[in-house]
Amino acid sequence: MDKNYHIFSDGRIERSEDTIRLETADGEKKHIPVEHAEAIYLHGQIDYNTRLMSFLNDHGVAVHVFGWNDRYAGSLMPERGQTSGRTVVEQVRAYDDPEQRQSLAASFVRGSIHNMRTNVTYYDSREYELGDVIENLDDATARIGDAADISELMGVEATARRAYYRTFEAVLPDSFAFDGREYNPPPNPVNALISFGNSMVYANCVSAIRATALDPTISYLHEPGERRYSLSLDIADLFKPVLTDRLLFRLVNRKQISRDDFRDEVGSCLLNEEGRTTFLKEFEQTLERTVEHPTLNRKVSYQYLLRLEAYKLKKHLLTGESYDSFKRWW
């Protein structure tokens, strides 16, 4: 199984014969086997050259770059393994067709709320009183079909997410107080964890989409724009409750992450290197975890579920088969 590799150290990354070599600023050298790499995540100040980029392109390895506040800054993607003009044409046609775009956007919102509700139901059954949140999410789901346009769908999703975030207040300890979602920059540890986790989900979705012939800039719920892969935003919304939020609850409640894993800067709170390392170790283990797929009749990893979602959308666009967004079933 291909793996993601995260680099926090400052230094230089380059090709060394048929492998990838990292030389840190203090002279330490490490090697990454390119044949087992899905993507490389650069969190430090790293120098690299075109020879390395060509090498990674030949092996289909993506590079995701994170800048100040560990915010996603961009990706260096390999040349597509699959290229299909027809797929891109059908993507654009679906975007330009108000009815089809509305249907796809509604499916993304429906799946996102379902996966939020799954988390709430899990904790409601464990002596937390979250019935009002479940009711709010059910009300939001019922309003999806009444939304007149994309902006109203976005409003339904935003209302659901505000209700959902009340779960964080109930589930997390008092030392991790949470009064609502804030970012750019995150002002407290819970928001820092959400932002960091969501950026990892987004980048993994970018890689998953790139494995198909879909264009990552053509989306349906989020408006396509400059300098972002908006289709990754659509798909990431489905997986944030599964990959970011459940992991956040587990790490904090099991005290694997504490207040000592953050650093406070002017107006912001960020994970320090130890905190990011802890989070990413568990995040990558979650991606590698497998579940029995109900239609494939075999076990698939969480990471492969991201790619399956992109393929499902592609199949809908090319064949007209109904698109039913990812909903956690286990």
Short mmCIF file of C-alpha atoms in Angstrom, two decimals:
data_model
loop_
_atom_site.label_atom_id
_atom_site.label_comp_id
_atom_site.label_asym_id
_atom_site.label_seq_id
_atom_site.Cartn_x
_atom_site.Cartn_y
_atom_site.Cartn_z
CA MET A 1 0.00 0.00 0.00
CA ASP A 2 1.39 3.42 -0.96
CA LYS A 3 2.04 5.82 1.92
CA ASN A 4 2.06 9.54 2.58
CA TYR A 5 5.33 11.00 3.86
CA HIS A 6 5.35 14.16 6.01
CA ILE A 7 8.49 16.30 6.29
CA PHE A 8 8.71 18.90 9.08
CA SER A 9 12.45 19.59 9.10
CA ASP A 10 13.98 22.47 7.20
CA GLY A 11 16.45 21.39 4.56
CA ARG A 12 16.65 20.07 1.04
CA ILE A 13 14.92 17.22 -0.76
CA GLU A 14 16.39 15.78 -3.95
CA ARG A 15 16.69 12.73 -6.15
CA SER A 16 19.42 10.31 -5.15
CA GLU A 17 19.73 7.63 -7.83
CA ASP A 18 16.35 5.85 -7.66
CA THR A 19 15.17 7.17 -4.32
CA ILE A 20 14.30 10.47 -2.62
CA ARG A 21 16.82 11.92 -0.20
CA LEU A 22 16.10 14.49 2.48
CA GLU A 23 19.03 16.37 3.97
CA THR A 24 17.96 18.41 6.98
CA ALA A 25 19.45 21.75 7.96
CA ASP A 26 21.54 20.05 10.67
CA GLY A 27 23.01 17.55 8.19
CA GLU A 28 20.88 14.50 8.92
CA LYS A 29 20.06 12.42 5.84
CA LYS A 30 16.95 10.31 5.30
CA HIS A 31 15.70 8.34 2.31
CA ILE A 32 12.13 7.87 1.08
CA PRO A 33 11.41 4.91 -1.24
CA VAL A 34 9.66 6.47 -4.21
CA GLU A 35 8.00 3.21 -5.26
CA HIS A 36 5.94 3.23 -2.03
CA ALA A 37 5.07 6.93 -1.95
CA GLU A 38 1.54 8.19 -2.57
CA ALA A 39 2.36 11.82 -1.78
CA ILE A 40 4.92 13.94 0.06
CA TYR A 41 3.76 16.67 2.45
CA LEU A 42 6.18 19.55 3.04
CA HIS A 43 5.59 21.33 6.36
CA GLY A 44 9.05 22.84 6.77
CA GLN A 45 11.19 25.21 4.71
CA ILE A 46 12.34 22.81 2.00
CA ASP A 47 14.41 23.43 -1.12
CA TYR A 48 13.88 21.22 -4.17
CA ASN A 49 14.72 21.33 -7.89
CA THR A 50 13.23 20.43 -11.27
CA ARG A 51 15.21 17.15 -11.40
CA LEU A 52 13.30 15.95 -8.34
CA MET A 53 9.98 17.16 -9.77
CA SER A 54 10.59 15.22 -12.99
CA PHE A 55 11.49 12.12 -10.97
CA LEU A 56 8.33 12.38 -8.85
CA ASN A 57 6.23 13.00 -11.95
CA ASP A 58 7.56 9.81 -13.55
CA HIS A 59 6.46 7.85 -10.47
CA GLY A 60 3.10 9.61 -10.03
CA VAL A 61 3.97 11.13 -6.64
CA ALA A 62 2.25 14.37 -5.60
CA VAL A 63 3.83 17.06 -3.41
CA HIS A 64 1.57 19.08 -1.09
CA VAL A 65 3.05 22.27 0.36
CA PHE A 66 2.00 23.91 3.63
CA GLY A 67 2.99 27.43 4.55
CA TRP A 68 2.54 29.81 7.48
CA ASN A 69 0.13 28.48 10.14
CA ASP A 70 0.56 25.13 8.37
CA ARG A 71 -2.16 26.22 5.97
CA TYR A 72 -2.38 24.42 2.65
CA ALA A 73 -0.42 26.49 0.12
CA GLY A 74 -0.62 24.40 -3.03
CA SER A 75 0.25 21.13 -4.74
CA LEU A 76 2.74 19.99 -7.33
CA MET A 77 0.81 17.27 -9.09
CA PRO A 78 2.18 14.60 -11.42
CA GLU A 79 0.98 14.46 -14.98
CA ARG A 80 -2.37 12.75 -15.00
CA GLY A 81 -2.27 9.01 -15.37
CA GLN A 82 -5.69 9.29 -16.95
CA THR A 83 -6.70 12.03 -19.37
CA SER A 84 -10.16 12.26 -20.85
CA GLY A 85 -11.50 15.23 -22.75
CA ARG A 86 -14.95 13.69 -22.63
CA THR A 87 -14.88 13.56 -18.84
CA VAL A 88 -13.98 17.23 -18.55
CA VAL A 89 -16.65 18.18 -21.09
CA GLU A 90 -19.26 16.28 -19.07
CA GLN A 91 -18.04 17.92 -15.88
CA VAL A 92 -18.57 21.34 -17.40
CA ARG A 93 -21.97 20.37 -18.81
CA ALA A 94 -23.11 19.25 -15.37
CA TYR A 95 -21.92 22.52 -13.87
CA ASP A 96 -23.71 24.55 -16.56
CA ASP A 97 -26.95 22.58 -16.12
CA PRO A 98 -28.69 24.20 -13.10
CA GLU A 99 -30.79 21.12 -12.37
CA GLN A 100 -27.91 18.66 -12.51
CA ARG A 101 -25.60 20.91 -10.53
CA GLN A 102 -28.29 21.37 -7.87
CA SER A 103 -28.76 17.61 -7.65
CA LEU A 104 -25.05 16.95 -7.21
CA ALA A 105 -24.64 19.76 -4.68
CA ALA A 106 -27.63 18.45 -2.71
CA SER A 107 -26.04 15.00 -2.62
CA PHE A 108 -22.83 16.43 -1.18
CA VAL A 109 -24.77 18.29 1.52
CA ARG A 110 -26.90 15.24 2.31
CA GLY A 111 -23.81 13.05 2.72
CA SER A 112 -22.00 15.64 4.81
CA ILE A 113 -24.91 16.01 7.24
CA HIS A 114 -25.36 12.24 7.43
CA ASN A 115 -21.72 11.80 8.45
CA MET A 116 -21.99 14.56 11.04
CA ARG A 117 -25.10 12.87 12.41
CA THR A 118 -23.27 9.53 12.63
CA ASN A 119 -20.70 11.13 14.94
CA VAL A 120 -23.39 12.76 17.08
CA THR A 121 -25.36 9.52 17.36
CA TYR A 122 -22.20 7.68 18.46
CA TYR A 123 -21.65 10.04 21.38
CA ASP A 124 -25.35 10.43 22.18
CA SER A 125 -25.40 6.68 22.88
CA ARG A 126 -22.51 7.12 25.33
CA GLU A 127 -24.29 9.17 27.99
CA TYR A 128 -23.98 12.54 26.27
CA GLU A 129 -27.30 14.32 25.83
CA LEU A 130 -27.23 15.33 22.18
CA GLY A 131 -30.80 14.70 21.11
CA ASP A 132 -31.34 18.37 20.26
CA VAL A 133 -28.34 18.32 17.91
CA ILE A 134 -29.65 15.21 16.16
CA GLU A 135 -33.03 16.92 15.76
CA ASN A 136 -31.37 20.00 14.26
CA LEU A 137 -29.44 17.84 11.79
CA ASP A 138 -32.59 15.97 10.81
CA ASP A 139 -34.38 19.28 10.25
CA ALA A 140 -31.52 20.44 8.03
CA THR A 141 -31.65 17.23 6.00
CA ALA A 142 -35.38 17.71 5.49
CA ARG A 143 -34.74 21.20 4.06
CA ILE A 144 -32.27 20.05 1.40
CA GLY A 145 -35.00 19.25 -1.10
CA ASP A 146 -36.61 22.66 -0.59
CA ALA A 147 -33.46 24.64 -1.36
CA ALA A 148 -34.01 26.75 -4.45
CA ASP A 149 -30.39 27.20 -5.44
CA ILE A 150 -26.79 26.53 -4.47
CA SER A 151 -26.60 29.43 -2.02
CA GLU A 152 -29.58 28.04 -0.09
CA LEU A 153 -27.95 24.61 -0.02
CA MET A 154 -24.79 26.20 1.37
CA GLY A 155 -26.97 27.87 4.00
CA VAL A 156 -28.55 24.55 4.97
CA GLU A 157 -25.11 22.97 5.33
CA ALA A 158 -23.81 25.91 7.38
CA THR A 159 -26.81 25.73 9.73
CA ALA A 160 -26.26 22.00 10.19
CA ARG A 161 -22.58 22.46 10.89
CA ARG A 162 -23.23 25.12 13.54
CA ALA A 163 -25.57 22.71 15.31
CA TYR A 164 -23.05 19.89 14.89
CA TYR A 165 -20.27 21.90 16.53
CA ARG A 166 -22.28 21.92 19.77
CA THR A 167 -21.20 18.28 20.00
CA PHE A 168 -17.61 19.45 20.44
CA GLU A 169 -18.61 21.51 23.49
CA ALA A 170 -20.24 18.44 25.06
CA VAL A 171 -17.66 15.79 24.18
CA LEU A 172 -14.38 17.60 24.81
CA PRO A 173 -12.97 18.38 28.28
CA ASP A 174 -13.16 21.87 29.77
CA SER A 175 -9.48 22.45 29.05
CA PHE A 176 -10.36 22.32 25.34
CA ALA A 177 -13.12 24.91 25.32
CA PHE A 178 -14.83 25.49 21.98
CA ASP A 179 -17.20 28.39 21.33
CA GLY A 180 -17.55 27.91 17.58
CA ARG A 181 -15.56 27.59 14.39
CA GLU A 182 -12.93 30.25 13.72
CA TYR A 183 -9.94 30.12 11.40
CA ASN A 184 -7.45 32.24 9.43
CA PRO A 185 -5.93 31.97 11.97
CA PRO A 186 -7.42 29.54 14.53
CA PRO A 187 -7.57 31.22 17.97
CA ASN A 188 -7.60 28.13 20.23
CA PRO A 189 -6.49 24.46 20.31
CA VAL A 190 -9.77 22.95 19.06
CA ASN A 191 -9.92 25.25 16.06
CA ALA A 192 -6.24 24.58 15.42
CA LEU A 193 -6.91 20.82 15.35
CA ILE A 194 -9.92 21.21 13.05
CA SER A 195 -8.00 23.44 10.64
CA PHE A 196 -4.98 21.17 10.54
CA GLY A 197 -7.03 18.01 10.11
CA ASN A 198 -9.25 19.52 7.44
CA SER A 199 -6.22 20.66 5.45
CA MET A 200 -4.96 17.06 5.46
CA VAL A 201 -8.34 15.78 4.27
CA TYR A 202 -8.38 18.40 1.50
CA ALA A 203 -4.89 17.52 0.27
CA ASN A 204 -5.68 13.80 0.27
CA CYS A 205 -8.80 14.52 -1.78
CA VAL A 206 -6.68 16.46 -4.27
CA SER A 207 -4.53 13.35 -4.74
CA ALA A 208 -7.58 11.11 -5.03
CA ILE A 209 -9.20 13.27 -7.70
CA ARG A 210 -5.96 13.47 -9.64
CA ALA A 211 -5.93 9.67 -9.95
CA THR A 212 -9.04 9.98 -12.12
CA ALA A 213 -9.63 12.01 -15.27
CA LEU A 214 -11.74 14.54 -13.34
CA ASP A 215 -10.68 18.17 -13.34
CA PRO A 216 -10.26 19.20 -9.66
CA THR A 217 -11.19 22.83 -10.38
CA ILE A 218 -14.73 22.07 -11.61
CA SER A 219 -17.10 21.63 -8.68
CA TYR A 220 -20.78 21.73 -7.84
CA LEU A 221 -21.42 22.76 -4.24
CA HIS A 222 -18.47 25.11 -3.85
CA GLU A 223 -18.16 27.72 -6.55
CA PRO A 224 -15.14 27.16 -8.81
CA GLY A 225 -12.60 29.90 -8.29
CA GLU A 226 -9.01 30.94 -8.74
CA ARG A 227 -6.13 29.14 -7.04
CA ARG A 228 -8.08 26.31 -5.44
CA TYR A 229 -9.24 22.80 -6.23
CA SER A 230 -12.90 23.35 -5.47
CA LEU A 231 -13.97 19.78 -6.31
CA SER A 232 -11.69 18.69 -3.47
CA LEU A 233 -13.71 20.98 -1.18
CA ASP A 234 -16.92 19.22 -2.27
CA ILE A 235 -15.54 15.76 -1.55
CA ALA A 236 -13.62 16.76 1.58
CA ASP A 237 -16.85 17.91 3.26
CA LEU A 238 -18.04 14.29 3.16
CA PHE A 239 -14.96 12.96 4.94
CA LYS A 240 -14.14 15.66 7.50
CA PRO A 241 -16.44 14.16 10.16
CA VAL A 242 -14.89 10.71 9.61
CA LEU A 243 -11.22 11.64 9.28
CA THR A 244 -10.77 14.90 11.22
CA ASP A 245 -13.46 15.08 13.87
CA ARG A 246 -13.51 11.51 15.18
CA LEU A 247 -9.72 11.57 15.36
CA LEU A 248 -9.78 14.91 17.21
CA PHE A 249 -12.22 13.56 19.81
CA ARG A 250 -10.15 10.43 20.32
CA LEU A 251 -6.79 12.17 20.64
CA VAL A 252 -8.02 14.78 23.10
CA ASN A 253 -10.17 12.51 25.25
CA ARG A 254 -7.44 9.87 25.48
CA LYS A 255 -4.97 12.63 26.35
CA GLN A 256 -2.71 11.77 23.44
CA ILE A 257 -2.76 15.49 22.69
CA SER A 258 -2.63 18.07 25.48
CA ARG A 259 -2.34 21.84 25.74
CA ASP A 260 1.45 21.37 25.70
CA ASP A 261 1.18 20.37 22.01
CA PHE A 262 0.27 23.91 20.93
CA ARG A 263 2.08 27.20 20.60
CA ASP A 264 0.40 30.56 20.96
CA GLU A 265 1.30 33.39 18.64
CA VAL A 266 -0.22 36.85 18.27
CA GLY A 267 -3.90 36.23 17.65
CA SER A 268 -3.48 32.54 16.83
CA CYS A 269 -2.98 29.08 18.28
CA LEU A 270 -1.10 26.41 16.32
CA LEU A 271 0.01 22.84 16.81
CA ASN A 272 3.72 22.61 17.55
CA GLU A 273 5.89 20.01 15.82
CA GLU A 274 5.29 17.38 18.49
CA GLY A 275 1.53 17.95 18.25
CA ARG A 276 1.52 17.74 14.47
CA THR A 277 3.61 14.58 14.57
CA THR A 278 1.18 12.93 16.99
CA PHE A 279 -1.84 13.99 14.96
CA LEU A 280 -0.39 12.89 11.63
CA LYS A 281 0.74 9.51 12.93
CA GLU A 282 -2.83 8.74 13.96
CA PHE A 283 -4.27 10.36 10.84
CA GLU A 284 -2.17 8.17 8.55
CA GLN A 285 -3.09 5.09 10.54
CA THR A 286 -6.74 6.02 10.07
CA LEU A 287 -6.25 6.31 6.31
CA GLU A 288 -4.73 2.83 6.27
CA ARG A 289 -7.57 1.30 8.31
CA THR A 290 -9.88 -0.95 6.30
CA VAL A 291 -13.63 -1.56 6.31
CA GLU A 292 -15.80 -4.08 4.50
CA HIS A 293 -17.33 -2.33 1.51
CA PRO A 294 -21.05 -3.11 1.11
CA THR A 295 -21.05 -3.34 -2.70
CA LEU A 296 -17.46 -4.29 -3.55
CA ASN A 297 -17.64 -7.20 -1.08
CA ARG A 298 -14.07 -6.69 0.02
CA LYS A 299 -12.13 -4.60 2.49
CA VAL A 300 -10.96 -1.16 1.37
CA SER A 301 -8.89 1.46 3.17
CA TYR A 302 -10.24 4.82 4.25
CA GLN A 303 -7.81 6.37 1.79
CA TYR A 304 -9.21 4.29 -1.05
CA LEU A 305 -12.70 5.47 -0.14
CA LEU A 306 -11.61 8.97 -1.21
CA ARG A 307 -10.64 7.67 -4.63
CA LEU A 308 -13.83 5.62 -4.92
CA GLU A 309 -15.84 8.79 -4.34
CA ALA A 310 -14.11 10.48 -7.28
CA TYR A 311 -14.74 7.45 -9.48
CA LYS A 312 -18.42 7.38 -8.48
CA LEU A 313 -18.79 10.98 -9.56
CA LYS A 314 -16.98 10.32 -12.82
CA LYS A 315 -19.25 7.34 -13.54
CA HIS A 316 -22.31 9.49 -12.94
CA LEU A 317 -21.06 12.16 -15.34
CA LEU A 318 -20.24 9.67 -18.11
CA THR A 319 -23.13 7.20 -17.78
CA GLY A 320 -25.90 9.10 -16.01
CA GLU A 321 -25.91 6.56 -13.17
CA SER A 322 -27.28 8.16 -10.03
CA TYR A 323 -24.65 9.68 -7.75
CA ASP A 324 -25.15 8.82 -4.09
CA SER A 325 -22.52 10.56 -1.99
CA PHE A 326 -20.44 8.79 0.65
CA LYS A 327 -22.36 8.05 3.84
CA ARG A 328 -20.62 6.23 6.63
CA TRP A 329 -22.26 2.84 7.09
CA TRP A 330 -20.17 1.31 9.88
#
